[in-house]
Short mmCIF file of C-alpha atoms in Angstrom, two decimals:
data_model
loop_
_atom_site.label_atom_id
_atom_site.label_comp_id
_atom_site.label_asym_id
_atom_site.label_seq_id
_atom_site.Cartn_x
_atom_site.Cartn_y
_atom_site.Cartn_z
CA MET A 26 33.32 3.74 -26.01
CA SER A 27 35.25 3.70 -22.72
CA LYS A 28 37.24 6.70 -21.71
CA VAL A 29 40.95 5.96 -21.21
CA THR A 30 42.72 7.70 -18.36
CA ARG A 31 46.49 7.68 -18.17
CA VAL A 32 48.20 7.95 -14.81
CA LYS A 33 51.86 8.34 -13.90
CA SER A 34 51.84 6.87 -10.39
CA PHE A 35 49.94 4.61 -8.00
CA SER A 36 49.03 7.66 -5.96
CA GLU A 37 47.43 9.27 -9.00
CA LEU A 38 45.71 5.94 -9.84
CA ARG A 39 44.26 5.79 -6.32
CA THR A 40 42.93 9.36 -6.70
CA VAL A 41 41.37 8.60 -10.11
CA LEU A 42 39.75 5.36 -8.81
CA LYS A 43 38.33 7.11 -5.73
CA ARG A 44 36.86 9.89 -7.89
CA ASP A 45 35.41 7.31 -10.32
CA ASN A 46 33.91 5.27 -7.46
CA ARG A 47 32.29 8.38 -5.93
CA ARG A 48 30.68 9.18 -9.30
CA ARG A 49 29.42 5.61 -9.64
CA GLU A 50 28.05 5.65 -6.10
CA ARG A 51 26.20 8.91 -6.78
CA ARG A 52 24.69 7.47 -9.99
CA LEU A 53 23.79 4.24 -8.19
CA GLU A 54 22.12 6.22 -5.39
CA GLN A 55 20.16 8.28 -7.94
CA GLY A 56 19.01 5.08 -9.68
CA ARG A 57 17.78 3.66 -6.35
CA LYS A 58 15.94 6.92 -5.56
CA ASN A 59 14.28 6.94 -8.99
CA ALA A 60 13.25 3.29 -8.57
CA ALA A 61 11.78 4.03 -5.12
CA ARG A 62 9.71 6.95 -6.49
CA LEU A 63 8.41 4.83 -9.37
CA PHE A 64 7.55 2.00 -7.00
CA VAL A 65 5.54 4.31 -4.72
CA SER A 66 3.51 5.44 -7.74
CA TYR A 67 2.93 1.80 -8.67
CA LEU A 68 2.13 0.69 -5.10
CA ARG A 69 -0.38 3.35 -4.00
CA PRO A 70 -3.30 2.22 -6.21
CA ARG A 71 -2.79 -1.38 -5.06
CA ILE A 72 -3.29 -0.60 -1.38
CA PRO A 73 -6.72 -1.29 0.15
CA VAL A 74 -8.37 2.01 0.93
CA ALA A 75 -11.19 3.01 3.22
CA PHE A 76 -10.43 6.44 4.63
CA GLY A 77 -7.13 6.86 2.74
CA GLU A 78 -4.84 6.88 5.78
CA LEU A 79 -2.90 3.78 4.71
CA ARG A 80 -2.52 4.85 1.09
CA SER A 81 -1.42 8.37 2.00
CA SER A 82 1.21 7.03 4.43
CA VAL A 83 3.27 5.58 1.53
CA HIS A 84 6.31 7.73 0.81
CA VAL A 85 10.01 7.66 -0.05
CA GLU A 86 12.75 8.40 2.46
CA GLY A 87 16.02 8.49 0.54
CA THR A 88 16.01 5.14 -1.23
CA LEU A 89 13.50 3.48 1.11
CA VAL A 90 9.78 3.01 0.45
CA VAL A 91 7.99 3.56 3.75
CA VAL A 92 4.39 2.68 4.66
CA ASP A 93 4.01 4.02 8.18
CA ALA A 94 0.29 4.04 8.98
CA PRO A 95 -0.23 2.32 12.34
CA HIS A 96 -2.24 -0.49 10.75
CA ALA A 97 0.00 -1.04 7.69
CA ALA A 98 1.45 -4.36 8.85
CA ALA A 99 -1.94 -5.69 9.97
CA VAL A 100 -3.47 -4.93 6.56
CA GLU A 101 -0.49 -6.47 4.71
CA ARG A 102 -0.11 -9.65 6.77
CA GLY A 103 -3.49 -9.89 8.43
CA SER A 104 -3.79 -10.08 12.19
CA ARG A 105 -4.30 -12.62 14.88
CA PRO A 106 -7.54 -12.51 16.83
CA HIS A 107 -7.80 -9.33 18.91
CA TRP A 108 -10.47 -7.04 20.30
CA MET A 109 -10.89 -4.08 17.96
CA PRO A 110 -12.20 -0.73 19.26
CA LEU A 111 -15.82 -0.33 18.17
CA GLN A 112 -15.81 3.30 16.96
CA PRO A 113 -13.42 2.81 13.97
CA LEU A 114 -15.53 -0.19 12.92
CA ILE A 115 -18.72 1.89 13.13
CA GLU A 116 -17.15 4.54 10.88
CA TRP A 117 -15.97 1.83 8.46
CA VAL A 118 -19.45 0.20 8.37
CA LYS A 119 -21.08 3.59 7.66
CA LEU A 120 -18.63 4.28 4.83
CA ARG A 121 -18.89 0.84 3.24
CA GLY A 122 -22.64 0.57 3.81
CA PHE A 123 -23.37 3.77 1.94
CA GLN A 124 -20.91 2.81 -0.81
CA GLY A 125 -22.69 -0.55 -1.10
CA LEU A 126 -25.92 1.23 -2.01
CA ALA A 127 -24.31 2.68 -5.13
CA SER A 128 -25.01 1.44 -8.64
CA PRO A 129 -22.85 -1.43 -9.97
CA LYS A 130 -21.11 1.05 -12.29
CA SER A 131 -20.25 3.34 -9.36
CA LEU A 132 -19.16 0.37 -7.26
CA ALA A 133 -16.73 -0.68 -9.98
CA ARG A 134 -15.02 2.72 -9.75
CA LEU A 135 -14.39 2.54 -5.99
CA PRO A 136 -10.68 2.62 -5.11
CA GLY A 137 -8.85 -0.41 -3.74
CA ARG A 138 -8.94 -4.09 -4.53
CA THR A 139 -11.47 -5.18 -1.91
CA THR A 140 -13.65 -2.09 -1.67
CA THR A 141 -16.53 -3.28 -3.86
CA GLU A 142 -16.71 -6.65 -2.13
CA HIS A 143 -16.71 -5.05 1.33
CA ALA A 144 -19.21 -2.37 0.34
CA THR A 145 -21.76 -4.82 -1.06
CA ASN A 146 -21.27 -7.21 1.87
CA VAL A 147 -21.77 -4.46 4.48
CA ALA A 148 -24.79 -3.03 2.63
CA SER A 149 -26.30 -6.52 2.56
CA GLN A 150 -25.73 -6.95 6.29
CA LEU A 151 -27.28 -3.55 6.97
CA ASP A 152 -30.25 -4.49 4.80
CA ASP A 153 -30.66 -7.70 6.80
CA GLN A 154 -30.55 -5.69 10.02
CA ARG A 155 -33.07 -3.21 8.64
CA ARG A 156 -35.42 -6.05 7.76
CA GLY A 157 -35.08 -7.55 11.23
CA GLY A 158 -32.47 -10.23 10.47
CA ALA A 159 -31.77 -12.66 7.67
CA GLY A 160 -34.94 -14.35 6.41
CA HIS A 161 -37.28 -11.91 8.19
CA SER A 162 -40.34 -11.08 6.13
CA GLY A 163 -41.92 -8.29 8.22
CA PRO A 164 -41.95 -4.59 7.34
CA ALA A 165 -38.53 -3.02 6.89
CA ARG A 166 -37.32 -0.09 8.99
CA PRO A 167 -35.89 2.91 7.11
CA TYR A 168 -32.17 3.07 6.32
CA GLY A 169 -29.87 5.01 8.58
CA VAL A 170 -30.86 3.47 11.90
CA ASP A 171 -27.71 3.78 13.99
CA ALA A 172 -28.48 0.58 15.90
CA ASP A 173 -28.16 -1.38 12.64
CA VAL A 174 -24.74 0.11 11.96
CA VAL A 175 -23.61 -0.65 15.52
CA ASN A 176 -24.92 -4.23 15.29
CA VAL A 177 -22.99 -4.87 12.06
CA ALA A 178 -19.88 -3.24 13.55
CA LYS A 179 -20.21 -5.42 16.67
CA GLY A 180 -20.51 -8.48 14.43
CA ILE A 181 -17.29 -7.51 12.64
CA GLN A 182 -15.65 -6.79 16.00
CA LEU A 183 -16.60 -10.28 17.23
CA ALA A 184 -15.38 -11.91 13.99
CA ILE A 185 -12.00 -10.16 14.36
CA ALA A 186 -11.86 -11.24 18.02
CA LEU A 187 -12.47 -14.84 16.99
CA LYS A 188 -10.61 -15.14 13.67
CA GLY A 189 -8.37 -12.08 13.23
CA THR A 190 -8.17 -10.40 9.84
CA LYS A 191 -7.15 -11.68 6.42
CA PRO A 192 -3.93 -10.49 4.77
CA HIS A 193 -4.08 -8.26 1.71
CA TRP A 194 -0.42 -8.64 0.59
CA TYR A 195 -0.30 -5.29 -1.23
CA MET A 196 3.46 -5.01 -0.65
CA ARG A 197 4.48 -8.64 -1.15
CA ASP A 198 2.55 -8.90 -4.42
CA SER A 199 4.17 -5.69 -5.69
CA LEU A 200 7.79 -6.69 -4.99
CA PRO A 201 8.44 -8.11 -8.49
CA MET A 202 7.74 -4.63 -9.90
CA ALA A 203 10.05 -3.07 -7.29
CA ARG A 204 12.83 -5.35 -8.53
CA GLU A 205 12.06 -4.41 -12.13
CA PHE A 206 12.07 -0.66 -11.39
CA LEU A 207 15.38 -1.11 -9.58
CA ARG A 208 16.92 -3.09 -12.45
CA VAL A 209 15.85 -0.54 -15.07
CA GLU A 210 16.72 2.61 -13.11
CA ILE A 211 20.13 1.36 -11.96
CA GLY A 212 20.85 0.25 -15.52
CA LYS A 213 19.99 3.74 -16.79
CA ALA A 214 22.02 5.45 -14.08
CA MET A 215 25.09 3.29 -14.58
CA SER A 216 25.04 3.59 -18.37
CA LYS A 217 25.49 7.37 -18.24
CA ASP A 218 28.87 8.71 -19.30
CA GLY A 219 31.19 10.32 -16.82
#
């Protein structure tokens, strides 16, 4: 039931309306903050993860959801062809290559949407390198040869230089849930008495 307020003048009405609007604005702001926090919790597991830098950069500033890792936009939207530094690719190949050697059950538990696919692909490329190239039937060298990792990383570097990178759309695909969190949390905040 609505609360009825009686006023005796326009001046008093103006004061009551200002006070009521400030309360509504505070509740609206709290609803937006709650929605932003819920959205961050929803978004984090949907972000591709290698070393965790991108995922850990997701946070709330007031009512804004911020993803401020340097490569956030490139992962979301993909990138045009460019020359990638080799060292980060070497580290990525080592991580994914060792993950790709895991059992299928362990692979299924890896975080991120593309992790399993990348891990098995990199492990396969490393295996090809270890065997002396695709289709080679000679004796295999032992795992862990740094030259193999560098060769795979250089191949990825060249592919990025020629084609760029594919988008992952972690944010765009999550926006319908952001809208839903906002609708629910603002509805809750605005339905409170007082």
